[in-house]
Short mmCIF file of C-alpha atoms in Angstrom, two decimals:
data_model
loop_
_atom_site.label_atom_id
_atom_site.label_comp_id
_atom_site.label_asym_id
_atom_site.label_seq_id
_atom_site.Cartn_x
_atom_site.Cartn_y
_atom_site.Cartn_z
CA UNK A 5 -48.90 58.64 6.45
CA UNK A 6 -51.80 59.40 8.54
CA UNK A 7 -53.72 61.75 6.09
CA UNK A 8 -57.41 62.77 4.72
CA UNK A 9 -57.26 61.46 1.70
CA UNK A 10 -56.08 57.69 2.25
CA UNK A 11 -56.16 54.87 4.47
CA UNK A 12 -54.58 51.88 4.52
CA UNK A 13 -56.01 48.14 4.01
CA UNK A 14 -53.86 45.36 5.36
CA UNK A 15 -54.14 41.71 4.34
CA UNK A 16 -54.74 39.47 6.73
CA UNK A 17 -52.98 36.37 5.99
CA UNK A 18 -52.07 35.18 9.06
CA UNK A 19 -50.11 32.32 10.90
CA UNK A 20 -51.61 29.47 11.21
CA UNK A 21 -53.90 29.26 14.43
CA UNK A 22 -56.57 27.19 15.80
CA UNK A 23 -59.33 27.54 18.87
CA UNK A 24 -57.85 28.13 22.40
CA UNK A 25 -59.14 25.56 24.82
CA UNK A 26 -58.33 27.63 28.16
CA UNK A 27 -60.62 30.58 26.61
CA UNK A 28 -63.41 29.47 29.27
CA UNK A 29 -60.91 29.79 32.46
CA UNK A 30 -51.77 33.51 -5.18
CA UNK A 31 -54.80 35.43 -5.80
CA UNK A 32 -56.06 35.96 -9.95
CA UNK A 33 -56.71 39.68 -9.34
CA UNK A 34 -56.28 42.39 -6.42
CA UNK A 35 -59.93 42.32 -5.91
CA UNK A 36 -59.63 39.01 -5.10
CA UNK A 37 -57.27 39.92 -1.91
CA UNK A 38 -58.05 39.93 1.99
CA UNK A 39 -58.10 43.02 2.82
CA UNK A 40 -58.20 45.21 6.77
CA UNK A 41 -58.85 48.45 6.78
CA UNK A 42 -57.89 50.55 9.10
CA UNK A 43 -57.54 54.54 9.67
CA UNK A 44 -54.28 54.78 10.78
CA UNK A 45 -50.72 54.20 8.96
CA UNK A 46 -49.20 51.76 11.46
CA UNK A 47 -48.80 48.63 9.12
CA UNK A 48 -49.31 46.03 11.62
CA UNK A 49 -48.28 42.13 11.04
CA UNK A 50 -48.97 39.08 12.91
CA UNK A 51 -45.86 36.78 12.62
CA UNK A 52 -45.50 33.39 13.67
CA UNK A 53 -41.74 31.72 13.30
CA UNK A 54 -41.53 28.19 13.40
CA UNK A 55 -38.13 25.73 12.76
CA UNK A 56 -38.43 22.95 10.11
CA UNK A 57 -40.56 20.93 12.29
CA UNK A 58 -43.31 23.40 12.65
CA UNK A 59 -42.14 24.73 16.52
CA UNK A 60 -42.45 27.83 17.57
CA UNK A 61 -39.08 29.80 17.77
CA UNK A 62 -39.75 31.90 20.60
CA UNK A 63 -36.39 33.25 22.37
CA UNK A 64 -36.63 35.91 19.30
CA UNK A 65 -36.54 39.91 20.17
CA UNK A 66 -37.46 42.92 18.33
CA UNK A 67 -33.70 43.45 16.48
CA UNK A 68 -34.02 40.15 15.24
CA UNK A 69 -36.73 40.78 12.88
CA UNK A 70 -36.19 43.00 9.21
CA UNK A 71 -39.12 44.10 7.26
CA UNK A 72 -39.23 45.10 3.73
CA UNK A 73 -41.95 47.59 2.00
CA UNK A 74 -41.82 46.92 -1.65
CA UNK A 75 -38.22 45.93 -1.49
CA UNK A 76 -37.28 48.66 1.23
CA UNK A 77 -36.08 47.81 5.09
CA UNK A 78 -38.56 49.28 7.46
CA UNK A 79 -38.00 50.30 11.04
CA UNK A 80 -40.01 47.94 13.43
CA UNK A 81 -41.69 50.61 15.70
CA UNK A 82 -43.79 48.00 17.85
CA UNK A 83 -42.96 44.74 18.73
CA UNK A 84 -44.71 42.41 21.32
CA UNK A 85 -45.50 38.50 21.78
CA UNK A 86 -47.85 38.79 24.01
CA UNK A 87 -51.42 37.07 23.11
CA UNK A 88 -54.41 39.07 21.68
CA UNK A 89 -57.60 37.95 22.17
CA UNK A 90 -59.96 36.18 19.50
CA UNK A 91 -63.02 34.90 17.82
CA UNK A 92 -63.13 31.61 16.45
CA UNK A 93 -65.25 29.77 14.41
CA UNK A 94 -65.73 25.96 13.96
CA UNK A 95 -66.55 24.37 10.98
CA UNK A 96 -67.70 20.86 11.53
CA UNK A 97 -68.89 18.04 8.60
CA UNK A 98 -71.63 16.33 9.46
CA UNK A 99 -72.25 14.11 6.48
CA UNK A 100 -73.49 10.63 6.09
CA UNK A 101 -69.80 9.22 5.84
CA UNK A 102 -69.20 10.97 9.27
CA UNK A 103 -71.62 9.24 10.88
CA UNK A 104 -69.52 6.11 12.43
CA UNK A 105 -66.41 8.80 13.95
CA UNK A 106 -68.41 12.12 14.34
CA UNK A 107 -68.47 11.87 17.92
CA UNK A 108 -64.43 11.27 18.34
CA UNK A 109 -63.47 13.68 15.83
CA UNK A 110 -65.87 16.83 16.96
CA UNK A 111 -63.97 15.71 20.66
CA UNK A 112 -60.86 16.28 19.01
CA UNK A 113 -61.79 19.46 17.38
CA UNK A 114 -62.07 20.45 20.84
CA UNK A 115 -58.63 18.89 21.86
CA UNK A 116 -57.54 21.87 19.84
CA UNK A 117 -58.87 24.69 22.18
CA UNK A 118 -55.56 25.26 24.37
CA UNK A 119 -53.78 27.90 24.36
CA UNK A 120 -55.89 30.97 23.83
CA UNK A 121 -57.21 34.14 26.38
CA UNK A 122 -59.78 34.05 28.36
CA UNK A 123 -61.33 36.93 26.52
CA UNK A 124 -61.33 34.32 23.13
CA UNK A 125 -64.63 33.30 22.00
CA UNK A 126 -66.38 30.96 19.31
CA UNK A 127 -69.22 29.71 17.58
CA UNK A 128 -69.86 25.78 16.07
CA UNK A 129 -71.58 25.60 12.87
CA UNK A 130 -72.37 22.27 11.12
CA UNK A 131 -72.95 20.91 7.74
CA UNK A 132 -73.98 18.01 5.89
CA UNK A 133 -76.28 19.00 2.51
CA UNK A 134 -77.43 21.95 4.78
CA UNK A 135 -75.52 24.53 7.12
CA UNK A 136 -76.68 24.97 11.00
CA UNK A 137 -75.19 27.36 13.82
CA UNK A 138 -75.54 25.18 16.43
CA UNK A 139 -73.19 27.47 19.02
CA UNK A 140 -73.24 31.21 18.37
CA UNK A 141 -70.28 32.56 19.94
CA UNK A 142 -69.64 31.66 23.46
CA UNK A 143 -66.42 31.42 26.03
CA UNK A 144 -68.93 28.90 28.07
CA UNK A 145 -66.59 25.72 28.15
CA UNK A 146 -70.62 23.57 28.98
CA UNK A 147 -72.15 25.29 26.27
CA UNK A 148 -69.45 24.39 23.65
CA UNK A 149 -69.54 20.79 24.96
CA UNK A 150 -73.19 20.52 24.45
CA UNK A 151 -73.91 21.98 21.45
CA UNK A 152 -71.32 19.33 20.05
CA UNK A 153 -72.98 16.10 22.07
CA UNK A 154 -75.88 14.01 20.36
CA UNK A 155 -75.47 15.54 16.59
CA UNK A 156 -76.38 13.05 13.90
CA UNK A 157 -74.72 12.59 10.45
CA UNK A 158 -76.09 12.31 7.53
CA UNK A 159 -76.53 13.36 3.63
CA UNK A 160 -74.61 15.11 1.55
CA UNK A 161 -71.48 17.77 1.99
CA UNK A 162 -71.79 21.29 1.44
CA UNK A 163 -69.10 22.86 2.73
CA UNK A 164 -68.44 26.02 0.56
CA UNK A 165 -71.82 26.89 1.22
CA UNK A 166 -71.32 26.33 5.28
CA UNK A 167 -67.89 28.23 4.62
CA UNK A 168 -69.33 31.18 3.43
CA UNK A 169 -71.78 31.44 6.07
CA UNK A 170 -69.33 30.68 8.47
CA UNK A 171 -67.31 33.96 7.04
CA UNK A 172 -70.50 36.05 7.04
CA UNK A 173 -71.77 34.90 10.36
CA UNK A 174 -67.83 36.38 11.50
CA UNK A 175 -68.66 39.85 10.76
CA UNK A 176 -69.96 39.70 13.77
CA UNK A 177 -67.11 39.02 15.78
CA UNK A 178 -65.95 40.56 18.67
CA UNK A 179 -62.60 40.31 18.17
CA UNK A 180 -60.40 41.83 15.37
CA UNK A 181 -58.27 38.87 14.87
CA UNK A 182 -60.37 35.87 13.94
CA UNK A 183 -59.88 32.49 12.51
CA UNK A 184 -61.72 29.45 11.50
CA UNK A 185 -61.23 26.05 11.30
CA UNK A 186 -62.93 23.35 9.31
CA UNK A 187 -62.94 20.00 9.82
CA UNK A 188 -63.94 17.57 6.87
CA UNK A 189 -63.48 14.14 5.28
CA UNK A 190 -65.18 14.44 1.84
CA UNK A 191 -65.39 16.48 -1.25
CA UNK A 192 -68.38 19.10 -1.75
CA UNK A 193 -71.49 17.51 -3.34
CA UNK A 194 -74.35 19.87 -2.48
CA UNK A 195 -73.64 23.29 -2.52
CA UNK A 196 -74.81 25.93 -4.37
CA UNK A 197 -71.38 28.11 -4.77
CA UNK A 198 -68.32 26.89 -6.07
CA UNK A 199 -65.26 26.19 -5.28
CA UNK A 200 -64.17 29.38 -6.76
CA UNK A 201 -66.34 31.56 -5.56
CA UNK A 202 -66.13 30.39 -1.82
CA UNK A 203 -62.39 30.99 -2.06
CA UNK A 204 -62.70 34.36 -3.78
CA UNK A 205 -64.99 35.21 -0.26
CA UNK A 206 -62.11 33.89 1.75
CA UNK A 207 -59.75 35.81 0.10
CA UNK A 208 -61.20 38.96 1.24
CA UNK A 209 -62.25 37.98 3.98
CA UNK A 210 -60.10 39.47 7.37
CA UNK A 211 -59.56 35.91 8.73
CA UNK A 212 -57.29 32.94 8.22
CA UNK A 213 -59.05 29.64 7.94
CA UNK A 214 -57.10 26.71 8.72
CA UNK A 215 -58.32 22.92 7.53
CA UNK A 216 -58.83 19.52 8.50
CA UNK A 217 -59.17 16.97 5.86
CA UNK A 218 -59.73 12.97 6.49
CA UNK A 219 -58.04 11.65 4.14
CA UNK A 220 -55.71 8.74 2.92
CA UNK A 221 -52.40 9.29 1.75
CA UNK A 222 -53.48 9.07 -1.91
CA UNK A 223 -55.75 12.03 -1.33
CA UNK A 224 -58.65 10.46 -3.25
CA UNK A 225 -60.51 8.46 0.04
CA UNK A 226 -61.34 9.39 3.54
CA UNK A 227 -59.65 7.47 6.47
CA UNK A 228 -62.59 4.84 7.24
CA UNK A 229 -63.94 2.72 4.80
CA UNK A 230 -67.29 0.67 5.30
CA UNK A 231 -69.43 -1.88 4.16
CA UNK A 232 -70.24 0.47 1.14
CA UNK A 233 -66.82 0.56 0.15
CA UNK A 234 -64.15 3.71 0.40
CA UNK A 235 -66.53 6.76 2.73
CA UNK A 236 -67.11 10.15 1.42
CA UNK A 237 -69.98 9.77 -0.31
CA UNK A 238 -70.26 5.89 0.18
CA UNK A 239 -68.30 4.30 -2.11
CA UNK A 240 -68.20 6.71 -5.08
CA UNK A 241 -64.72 8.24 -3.74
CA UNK A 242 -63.38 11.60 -3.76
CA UNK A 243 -61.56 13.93 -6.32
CA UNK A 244 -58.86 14.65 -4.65
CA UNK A 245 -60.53 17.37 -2.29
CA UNK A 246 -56.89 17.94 -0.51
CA UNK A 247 -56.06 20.31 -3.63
CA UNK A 248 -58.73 22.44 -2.71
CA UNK A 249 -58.17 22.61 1.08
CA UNK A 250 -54.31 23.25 0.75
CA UNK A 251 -55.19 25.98 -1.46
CA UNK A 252 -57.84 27.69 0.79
CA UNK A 253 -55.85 27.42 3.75
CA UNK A 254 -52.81 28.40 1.46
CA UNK A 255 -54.48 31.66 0.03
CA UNK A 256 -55.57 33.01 3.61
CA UNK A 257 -52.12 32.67 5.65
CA UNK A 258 -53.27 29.17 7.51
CA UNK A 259 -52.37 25.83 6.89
CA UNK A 260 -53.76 22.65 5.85
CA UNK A 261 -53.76 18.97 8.13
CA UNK A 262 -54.11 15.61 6.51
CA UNK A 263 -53.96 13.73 9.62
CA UNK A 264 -53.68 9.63 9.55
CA UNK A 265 -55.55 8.83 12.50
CA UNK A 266 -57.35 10.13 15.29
CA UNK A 267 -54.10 11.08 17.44
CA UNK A 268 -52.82 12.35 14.31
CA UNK A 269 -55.62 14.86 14.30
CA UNK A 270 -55.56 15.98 18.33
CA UNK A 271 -51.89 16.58 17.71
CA UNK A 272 -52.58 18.63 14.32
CA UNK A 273 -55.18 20.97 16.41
CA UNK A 274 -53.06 21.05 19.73
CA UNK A 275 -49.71 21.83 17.11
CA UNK A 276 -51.95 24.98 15.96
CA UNK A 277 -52.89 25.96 19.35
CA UNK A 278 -49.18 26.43 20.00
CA UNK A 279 -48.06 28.42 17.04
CA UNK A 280 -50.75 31.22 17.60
CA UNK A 281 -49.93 31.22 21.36
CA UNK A 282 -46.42 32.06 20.36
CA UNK A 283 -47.29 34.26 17.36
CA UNK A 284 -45.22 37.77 17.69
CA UNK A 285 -47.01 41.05 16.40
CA UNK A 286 -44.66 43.80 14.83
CA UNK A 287 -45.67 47.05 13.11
CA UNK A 288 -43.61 49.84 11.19
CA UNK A 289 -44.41 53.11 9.79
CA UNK A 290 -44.03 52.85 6.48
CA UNK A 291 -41.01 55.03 4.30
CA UNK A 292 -42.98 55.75 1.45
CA UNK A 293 -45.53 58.28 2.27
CA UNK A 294 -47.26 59.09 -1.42
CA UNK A 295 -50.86 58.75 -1.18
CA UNK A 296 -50.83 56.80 -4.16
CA UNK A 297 -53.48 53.96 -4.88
CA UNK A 298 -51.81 50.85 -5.26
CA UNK A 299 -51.13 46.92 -3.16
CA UNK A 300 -47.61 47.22 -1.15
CA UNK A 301 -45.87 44.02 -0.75
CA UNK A 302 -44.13 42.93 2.45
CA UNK A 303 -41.47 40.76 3.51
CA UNK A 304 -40.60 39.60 6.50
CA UNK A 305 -37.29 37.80 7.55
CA UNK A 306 -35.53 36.69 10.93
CA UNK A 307 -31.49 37.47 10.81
CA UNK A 308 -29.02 34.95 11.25
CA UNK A 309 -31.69 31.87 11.05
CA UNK A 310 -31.67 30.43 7.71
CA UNK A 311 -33.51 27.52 8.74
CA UNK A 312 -36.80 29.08 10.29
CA UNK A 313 -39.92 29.40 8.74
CA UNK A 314 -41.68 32.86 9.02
CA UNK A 315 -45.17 33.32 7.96
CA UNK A 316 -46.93 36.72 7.63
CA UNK A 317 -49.45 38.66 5.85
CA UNK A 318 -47.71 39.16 2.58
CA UNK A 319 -48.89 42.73 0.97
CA UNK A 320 -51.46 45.67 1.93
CA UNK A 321 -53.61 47.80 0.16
CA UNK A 322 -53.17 51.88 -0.19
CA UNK A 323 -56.24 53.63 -1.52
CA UNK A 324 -57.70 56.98 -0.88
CA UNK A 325 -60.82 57.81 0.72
CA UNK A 326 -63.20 61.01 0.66
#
């Protein structure tokens, strides 16, 4: 399908992932779809298969895998597990209701950086009411460390705004795979984009963002309360932010965390870490060969385990160039 007139534009909603620590040693509308482009007409997936308690199945070989074009079985051409390298970014809240665990839980953040290349790199930005690279990308393990140690916390939370300049600042990336992670405990109060529009960027975006969120089981509070009464935004409560992180980690292949407690949340970043060091890449040349504009849906499904959970990018785009 390699021709003149067309090239192909692959969504990238990948498995869920998370930074590597050893790195230093349903959308509205198409246009509203992730898209890669690239010049070739090897469709190529990132897979991750996991059983019903989020492990990594990892015995699994190349005939074990069927893909589907639109409804049609492919032929897997290229099949590998072995790790590619990647940039990361990490998205950190620094808002007033932060303040009394911001230390602990940017150290846990970290907890999360495991199981990556030593090619990966990353950059840290912050946010409270404003948004602040404070670690352009780096694989310096000291560097990372300190531009995390001695940050204060305060005001209020913008994080769409800090998520789309984290997806902007990625353009830059090194690396074609790329993922970020943000770590919050409150809804948005300052920004200057919505909701809607920060997930229509992330949509498009080439990257899967994965999320942290702080809160109770009744999705409305953070974990901590204080002397002000339930945190995230002292004492006036949340609405229900966890709808809006499950859905932005939802619509870009990652996954959302609602952990309980602090080990809860090293073991949600470390349980990432895993998956995307197990993650298998396949490709296939596709059947149908019409140069016809037009989003190709893809399935993806491991024989003879019923119980597994496979997650992959879900459709590309065909369109024709000059």
């Amino acid at each position: 399908m390699e021709r003149k007139t067309q090239r192909v534009l692959i969504i990238l909603l990948l498995v869920p992932f998370v930074l590597p620590w050893n790195l230093f040693a349903q959308t509205d509308s198409e246009d509203n779809k992730p898209i890669f482009r690239t010049e070739t007409d090897l469709v190529s997936l990132d897979v991750t298969v996991t059983d019903q308690k989020g492990r990594p199945v990892t015995e699994l070989a190349k005939e074990d895998f069927i893909v589907y074009e639109d409804g049609k079985q492919q032929k897997v051409a290229f099949f590998s597990q072995e790790q590619r390298p990647a940039s990361w970014g990490l998205v950190l809240d620094r808002s007033g209701s932060m303040a009394p665990m911001i230390e602990e839980l940017y150290k846990a953040a970290l907890h999360s950086v495991e199981s990556g290349t030593t090619e990966d790199d990353v950059f840290v930005m912050t946010f409270n009411d404003h948004t602040e690279l404070v670690q352009p990308f780096t694989s310096n393990r000291k560097e990372l460390l300190r531009s995390i140690s001695r940050l204060w916390a305060g005001a209020g939370t913008a994080l769409y705004d800090a998520g789309a300049s984290a997806l902007d600042y990625m353009k830059g990336a090194m690396h074609k795979k790329k993922v970020l992670v943000i770590v919050t405990d409150g809804e948005d109060n300052a920004s200057s984009i919505s909701f809607k529009k920060f997930l229509n960027m992330a949509q498009r975006s080439e990257m899967i963002i994965y999320t942290v969120g702080l809160f109770d089981p009744m999705n409305t509070v953070s974990l901590r309360t204080n002397s002000f009464g339930p945190s995230g935004f002292f004492g006036l409560g949340v609405s229900n932010p966890r709808k809006q992180l499950e859905r932005l980690a939802e619509e870009t292949g990652g996954m959302a965390y609602f952990p309980k407690d602090m080990e809860q949340c090293i073991r949600a970043h470390r349980d990432i870490a895993l998956q995307v060091s197990r993650q298998y890449s396949l490709g296939y040349y596709p059947r149908n060969t019409d140069a016809d504009e037009g989003w190709r849906q893809i399935k993806v499904e491991v024989l003879g385990r019923e119980k597994v959970v496979v997650r992959s990018p879900k459709s590309y785009r065909v369109s024709k160039t000059d």
